[in-house]
mmCIF file of C-alpha atoms and ligand atoms in Angstrom:
data_model
loop_
_atom_site.group_PDB
_atom_site.id
_atom_site.type_symbol
_atom_site.label_atom_id
_atom_site.label_comp_id
_atom_site.label_asym_id
_atom_site.label_seq_id
_atom_site.Cartn_x
_atom_site.Cartn_y
_atom_site.Cartn_z
ATOM 1 C CA UNK A 1 24.845 2.156 -2.839
ATOM 2 C CA UNK A 2 24.440 -1.298 -1.332
ATOM 3 C CA UNK A 3 23.631 -4.119 -3.734
ATOM 4 C CA UNK A 4 22.174 -7.031 -1.866
ATOM 5 C CA UNK A 5 24.528 -9.710 -3.206
ATOM 6 C CA UNK A 6 23.456 -13.359 -3.608
ATOM 7 C CA UNK A 7 25.496 -16.548 -3.843
ATOM 8 C CA UNK A 8 26.025 -16.280 -7.571
ATOM 9 C CA UNK A 9 27.076 -12.660 -7.292
ATOM 10 C CA UNK A 10 23.603 -11.535 -8.347
ATOM 11 C CA UNK A 11 21.584 -9.020 -6.414
ATOM 12 C CA UNK A 12 19.070 -10.297 -3.909
ATOM 13 C CA UNK A 13 15.711 -11.062 -5.443
ATOM 14 C CA UNK A 14 12.326 -9.773 -4.240
ATOM 15 C CA UNK A 15 9.766 -12.374 -5.296
ATOM 16 C CA UNK A 16 6.245 -11.041 -5.656
ATOM 17 C CA UNK A 17 3.463 -10.962 -8.204
ATOM 18 C CA UNK A 18 2.225 -7.634 -6.861
ATOM 19 C CA UNK A 19 3.590 -4.553 -8.701
ATOM 20 C CA UNK A 20 2.362 -2.186 -5.971
ATOM 21 C CA UNK A 21 4.558 -3.942 -3.440
ATOM 22 C CA UNK A 22 7.549 -3.549 -5.780
ATOM 23 C CA UNK A 23 6.930 0.182 -6.094
ATOM 24 C CA UNK A 24 6.638 0.697 -2.352
ATOM 25 C CA UNK A 25 9.583 -1.536 -1.428
ATOM 26 C CA UNK A 26 11.786 0.045 -4.098
ATOM 27 C CA UNK A 27 10.991 3.482 -2.670
ATOM 28 C CA UNK A 28 11.665 2.478 0.939
ATOM 29 C CA UNK A 29 14.878 0.508 0.294
ATOM 30 C CA UNK A 30 16.019 3.183 -2.161
ATOM 31 C CA UNK A 31 16.170 5.670 0.709
ATOM 32 C CA UNK A 32 18.870 3.442 2.214
ATOM 33 C CA UNK A 33 20.669 3.097 -1.119
ATOM 34 C CA UNK A 34 19.660 -0.569 -1.373
ATOM 35 C CA UNK A 35 18.648 -2.108 -4.699
ATOM 36 C CA UNK A 36 17.228 -5.513 -5.614
ATOM 37 C CA UNK A 37 16.049 -7.582 -8.576
ATOM 38 C CA UNK A 38 12.320 -8.155 -8.910
ATOM 39 C CA UNK A 39 11.087 -11.618 -9.887
ATOM 40 C CA UNK A 40 7.430 -11.622 -10.875
ATOM 41 C CA UNK A 41 6.379 -15.078 -9.786
ATOM 42 C CA UNK A 42 3.304 -16.582 -8.169
ATOM 43 C CA UNK A 43 4.132 -19.238 -5.592
ATOM 44 C CA UNK A 44 2.042 -21.496 -3.377
ATOM 45 C CA UNK A 45 1.390 -20.135 0.128
ATOM 46 C CA UNK A 46 0.715 -22.363 3.139
ATOM 47 C CA UNK A 47 -2.493 -21.803 5.089
ATOM 48 C CA UNK A 48 -1.798 -20.450 8.547
ATOM 49 C CA UNK A 49 -3.165 -17.861 10.986
ATOM 50 C CA UNK A 50 0.328 -16.382 11.210
ATOM 51 C CA UNK A 51 1.853 -14.094 8.577
ATOM 52 C CA UNK A 52 5.271 -14.975 10.049
ATOM 53 C CA UNK A 53 4.729 -18.669 9.321
ATOM 54 C CA UNK A 54 3.413 -17.972 5.817
ATOM 55 C CA UNK A 55 6.321 -15.673 4.932
ATOM 56 C CA UNK A 56 8.911 -18.110 6.367
ATOM 57 C CA UNK A 57 7.457 -21.089 4.513
ATOM 58 C CA UNK A 58 7.303 -19.105 1.245
ATOM 59 C CA UNK A 59 10.914 -17.940 1.574
ATOM 60 C CA UNK A 60 12.126 -21.499 2.304
ATOM 61 C CA UNK A 61 10.125 -22.911 -0.601
ATOM 62 C CA UNK A 62 11.481 -20.299 -3.021
ATOM 63 C CA UNK A 63 15.045 -20.728 -1.741
ATOM 64 C CA UNK A 64 14.853 -24.477 -2.441
ATOM 65 C CA UNK A 65 13.742 -23.685 -6.002
ATOM 66 C CA UNK A 66 15.880 -20.668 -6.863
ATOM 67 C CA UNK A 67 18.958 -21.154 -4.631
ATOM 68 C CA UNK A 68 19.701 -17.435 -4.306
ATOM 69 C CA UNK A 69 19.377 -14.755 -1.630
ATOM 70 C CA UNK A 70 15.802 -13.586 -1.741
ATOM 71 C CA UNK A 71 12.996 -12.023 0.238
ATOM 72 C CA UNK A 72 9.227 -12.136 0.178
ATOM 73 C CA UNK A 73 6.651 -9.928 1.873
ATOM 74 C CA UNK A 74 3.336 -11.128 3.224
ATOM 75 C CA UNK A 75 0.733 -8.669 4.411
ATOM 76 C CA UNK A 76 -2.801 -8.547 5.678
ATOM 77 C CA UNK A 77 -5.466 -6.405 7.271
ATOM 78 C CA UNK A 78 -6.946 -7.555 10.606
ATOM 79 C CA UNK A 79 -10.353 -6.166 11.550
ATOM 80 C CA UNK A 80 -11.114 -6.187 15.302
ATOM 81 C CA UNK A 81 -14.887 -6.591 15.057
ATOM 82 C CA UNK A 82 -14.416 -9.516 12.626
ATOM 83 C CA UNK A 83 -12.044 -11.259 15.068
ATOM 84 C CA UNK A 84 -9.022 -10.443 12.922
ATOM 85 C CA UNK A 85 -10.587 -11.470 9.588
ATOM 86 C CA UNK A 86 -9.399 -11.399 6.807
ATOM 87 C CA UNK A 87 -5.790 -11.335 8.162
ATOM 88 C CA UNK A 88 -3.752 -13.987 6.335
ATOM 89 C CA UNK A 89 -6.621 -14.448 3.874
ATOM 90 C CA UNK A 90 -6.508 -10.812 2.740
ATOM 91 C CA UNK A 91 -5.472 -11.588 -0.809
ATOM 92 C CA UNK A 92 -8.339 -14.056 -1.306
ATOM 93 C CA UNK A 93 -10.880 -11.747 0.334
ATOM 94 C CA UNK A 94 -9.735 -8.801 -1.776
ATOM 95 C CA UNK A 95 -10.205 -10.921 -4.923
ATOM 96 C CA UNK A 96 -13.627 -12.245 -3.866
ATOM 97 C CA UNK A 97 -15.791 -9.856 -1.787
ATOM 98 C CA UNK A 98 -13.362 -6.910 -2.061
ATOM 99 C CA UNK A 99 -13.744 -3.627 -0.183
ATOM 100 C CA UNK A 100 -17.540 -3.424 -0.763
ATOM 101 C CA UNK A 101 -17.865 -6.839 0.904
ATOM 102 C CA UNK A 102 -15.816 -5.776 3.954
ATOM 103 C CA UNK A 103 -17.843 -2.554 4.286
ATOM 104 C CA UNK A 104 -21.060 -4.558 4.046
ATOM 105 C CA UNK A 105 -19.903 -6.952 6.793
ATOM 106 C CA UNK A 106 -19.266 -3.885 8.947
ATOM 107 C CA UNK A 107 -22.474 -2.051 8.214
ATOM 108 C CA UNK A 108 -23.744 -0.492 11.468
ATOM 109 C CA UNK A 109 -20.681 -1.774 13.395
ATOM 110 C CA UNK A 110 -19.531 1.146 15.592
ATOM 111 C CA UNK A 111 -16.140 -0.342 16.577
ATOM 112 C CA UNK A 112 -14.043 -0.025 13.408
ATOM 113 C CA UNK A 113 -10.556 -0.685 14.802
ATOM 114 C CA UNK A 114 -8.167 -2.662 12.616
ATOM 115 C CA UNK A 115 -4.489 -3.094 11.897
ATOM 116 C CA UNK A 116 -2.362 -3.628 8.828
ATOM 117 C CA UNK A 117 0.600 -5.943 9.176
ATOM 118 C CA UNK A 118 3.569 -6.717 6.953
ATOM 119 C CA UNK A 119 6.126 -9.481 7.414
ATOM 120 C CA UNK A 120 9.290 -9.661 5.331
ATOM 121 C CA UNK A 121 11.192 -12.966 5.218
ATOM 122 C CA UNK A 122 14.779 -12.660 3.992
ATOM 123 C CA UNK A 123 16.650 -15.912 3.336
ATOM 124 C CA UNK A 124 20.350 -16.457 2.640
ATOM 125 C CA UNK A 125 20.574 -20.223 3.087
ATOM 126 C CA UNK A 126 18.351 -23.071 4.271
ATOM 127 C CA UNK A 127 19.200 -22.276 7.916
ATOM 128 C CA UNK A 128 19.696 -18.510 7.656
ATOM 129 C CA UNK A 129 16.294 -16.849 7.591
ATOM 130 C CA UNK A 130 15.416 -13.458 9.083
ATOM 131 C CA UNK A 131 11.971 -11.973 9.718
ATOM 132 C CA UNK A 132 11.064 -8.272 9.947
ATOM 133 C CA UNK A 133 7.584 -7.028 10.695
ATOM 134 C CA UNK A 134 5.688 -3.767 10.711
ATOM 135 C CA UNK A 135 2.262 -2.985 12.135
ATOM 136 C CA UNK A 136 0.091 0.094 11.718
ATOM 137 C CA UNK A 137 -3.022 0.466 13.869
ATOM 138 C CA UNK A 138 -6.004 2.223 12.359
ATOM 139 C CA UNK A 139 -9.668 1.923 11.483
ATOM 140 C CA UNK A 140 -11.963 0.958 8.641
ATOM 141 C CA UNK A 141 -13.649 3.893 6.923
ATOM 142 C CA UNK A 142 -17.418 3.971 6.387
ATOM 143 C CA UNK A 143 -17.006 4.438 2.629
ATOM 144 C CA UNK A 144 -14.277 3.772 0.075
ATOM 145 C CA UNK A 145 -12.152 6.870 -0.416
ATOM 146 C CA UNK A 146 -9.378 7.276 -2.966
ATOM 147 C CA UNK A 147 -8.523 4.996 -5.848
ATOM 148 C CA UNK A 148 -5.372 3.113 -4.970
ATOM 149 C CA UNK A 149 -4.876 -0.623 -4.618
ATOM 150 C CA UNK A 150 -6.155 -3.338 -2.281
ATOM 151 C CA UNK A 151 -7.528 -2.151 1.045
ATOM 152 C CA UNK A 152 -5.969 1.321 0.723
ATOM 153 C CA UNK A 153 -9.374 3.009 0.102
ATOM 154 C CA UNK A 154 -10.847 1.702 3.379
ATOM 155 C CA UNK A 155 -7.918 1.822 5.829
ATOM 156 C CA UNK A 156 -7.359 4.994 7.908
ATOM 157 C CA UNK A 157 -4.092 4.877 9.875
ATOM 158 C CA UNK A 158 -4.277 6.088 13.480
ATOM 159 C CA UNK A 159 -3.692 9.842 13.702
ATOM 160 C CA UNK A 160 -4.907 10.506 10.160
ATOM 161 C CA UNK A 161 -8.284 11.570 8.808
ATOM 162 C CA UNK A 162 -7.487 10.148 5.368
ATOM 163 C CA UNK A 163 -7.372 6.598 4.039
ATOM 164 C CA UNK A 164 -4.054 5.251 2.708
ATOM 165 C CA UNK A 165 -5.497 5.765 -0.797
ATOM 166 C CA UNK A 166 -6.434 9.406 -0.180
ATOM 167 C CA UNK A 167 -3.038 10.312 1.232
ATOM 168 C CA UNK A 168 -1.236 9.018 -1.883
ATOM 169 C CA UNK A 169 1.811 6.819 -2.246
ATOM 170 C CA UNK A 170 4.453 9.242 -0.936
ATOM 171 C CA UNK A 171 2.666 9.979 2.329
ATOM 172 C CA UNK A 172 1.679 6.326 2.715
ATOM 173 C CA UNK A 173 5.319 5.347 2.160
ATOM 174 C CA UNK A 174 6.374 7.414 5.159
ATOM 175 C CA UNK A 175 4.160 5.610 7.655
ATOM 176 C CA UNK A 176 2.869 2.301 6.255
ATOM 177 C CA UNK A 177 3.098 -1.203 7.751
ATOM 178 C CA UNK A 178 5.281 -2.218 4.782
ATOM 179 C CA UNK A 179 7.535 0.762 5.296
ATOM 180 C CA UNK A 180 8.055 -0.232 8.955
ATOM 181 C CA UNK A 181 8.987 -3.817 8.047
ATOM 182 C CA UNK A 182 11.245 -2.794 5.158
ATOM 183 C CA UNK A 183 12.956 -0.157 7.272
ATOM 184 C CA UNK A 184 13.846 -2.844 9.828
ATOM 185 C CA UNK A 185 15.290 -4.973 7.021
ATOM 186 C CA UNK A 186 17.260 -1.980 5.682
ATOM 187 C CA UNK A 187 18.688 -1.088 9.098
ATOM 188 C CA UNK A 188 19.709 -4.711 9.696
ATOM 189 C CA UNK A 189 21.366 -4.882 6.266
ATOM 190 C CA UNK A 190 23.234 -1.608 6.534
ATOM 191 C CA UNK A 191 24.565 -2.609 9.988
ATOM 192 C CA UNK A 192 25.818 -5.922 8.567
ATOM 193 C CA UNK A 193 27.532 -4.164 5.674
ATOM 194 C CA UNK A 194 29.275 -1.622 7.914
ATOM 195 C CA UNK A 195 30.628 -4.480 10.119
ATOM 196 C CA UNK A 196 32.306 -6.216 7.153
HETATM 197 P P1 LIG B 1 2.515 -11.767 -3.471
HETATM 198 O O1 LIG B 1 2.047 -12.826 -2.487
HETATM 199 O O2 LIG B 1 2.813 -12.301 -4.844
HETATM 200 O O3 LIG B 1 3.629 -10.912 -2.918
HETATM 201 P P2 LIG B 1 -0.177 -10.676 -3.050
HETATM 202 O O4 LIG B 1 -0.882 -9.489 -3.629
HETATM 203 O O5 LIG B 1 -0.866 -12.012 -3.186
HETATM 204 O O6 LIG B 1 1.289 -10.720 -3.699
HETATM 205 P P3 LIG B 1 -0.244 -11.038 -0.179
HETATM 206 O O7 LIG B 1 -0.313 -12.518 -0.286
HETATM 207 O O8 LIG B 1 0.685 -10.440 0.851
HETATM 208 O O9 LIG B 1 0.152 -10.357 -1.558
HETATM 209 O O10 LIG B 1 -1.722 -10.527 0.020
HETATM 210 C C1 LIG B 1 -2.039 -9.419 0.733
HETATM 211 C C2 LIG B 1 -3.227 -8.734 0.122
HETATM 212 O O11 LIG B 1 -3.569 -7.699 1.047
HETATM 213 C C3 LIG B 1 -2.883 -8.029 -1.195
HETATM 214 O O12 LIG B 1 -3.253 -8.750 -2.308
HETATM 215 C C4 LIG B 1 -3.696 -6.748 -1.105
HETATM 216 O O13 LIG B 1 -4.989 -6.992 -1.577
HETATM 217 C C5 LIG B 1 -3.764 -6.488 0.387
HETATM 218 N N1 LIG B 1 -2.717 -5.540 0.804
HETATM 219 C C6 LIG B 1 -1.495 -5.820 1.345
HETATM 220 N N2 LIG B 1 -0.805 -4.707 1.595
HETATM 221 C C7 LIG B 1 -1.604 -3.695 1.204
HETATM 222 C C8 LIG B 1 -1.460 -2.300 1.181
HETATM 223 O O14 LIG B 1 -0.344 -1.699 1.569
HETATM 224 N N3 LIG B 1 -2.466 -1.583 0.707
HETATM 225 C C9 LIG B 1 -3.603 -2.145 0.285
HETATM 226 N N4 LIG B 1 -3.827 -3.452 0.261
HETATM 227 C C10 LIG B 1 -2.835 -4.228 0.709
#
């Protein structure tokens, strides 16, 4: 079991206000024997077209406040026919127009390609920040299917006939954008530990 150890001897902290992210990240890191502390905190996010920039700025901001090893995860869905919208604004769009609004914007749009992206920013000190990303290509369904969170009921990963929500958390965990990013973090961490 690897405990991600911070400066004060505490475990590394995953800062997020989203309990679904905690569940998924705990499952993925758990497969590598890695544990973390969850801090349920809302923090200000910069406005940018780049998830990498948003995640980096959030990690730096939180490090200045908390002064411990921590990571954040920023994610978004990018719809081809909407020129990548909502992308970095996914959280706001989910809270405002939601999935019905996205489906309405895409009514009678034949090209339904989209991608889900996740960026994890892991910070150990002001000048020691690492980014890990994961992308899953897919399409937007015609109707909402399944009951899970966020855009899960309308996103069909490439190669599947089901939305993330229909396939359920375990199957989603095996192939999701978040899984890909977290797996890169886990591999990087386990390599560092074995070199010690
Ligand atoms: P934190 O910033 O506190 O971590 P958040 O929910 O605001 O939580 P983001 O800023 O990364 O997270 O916003 C991304 C939004 O995109 C999120 O609120 C969901 O609505 C949606 N989203 C991200 N990943 C998703 C996934 O795997 N399945 C469904 N929706 C997802």
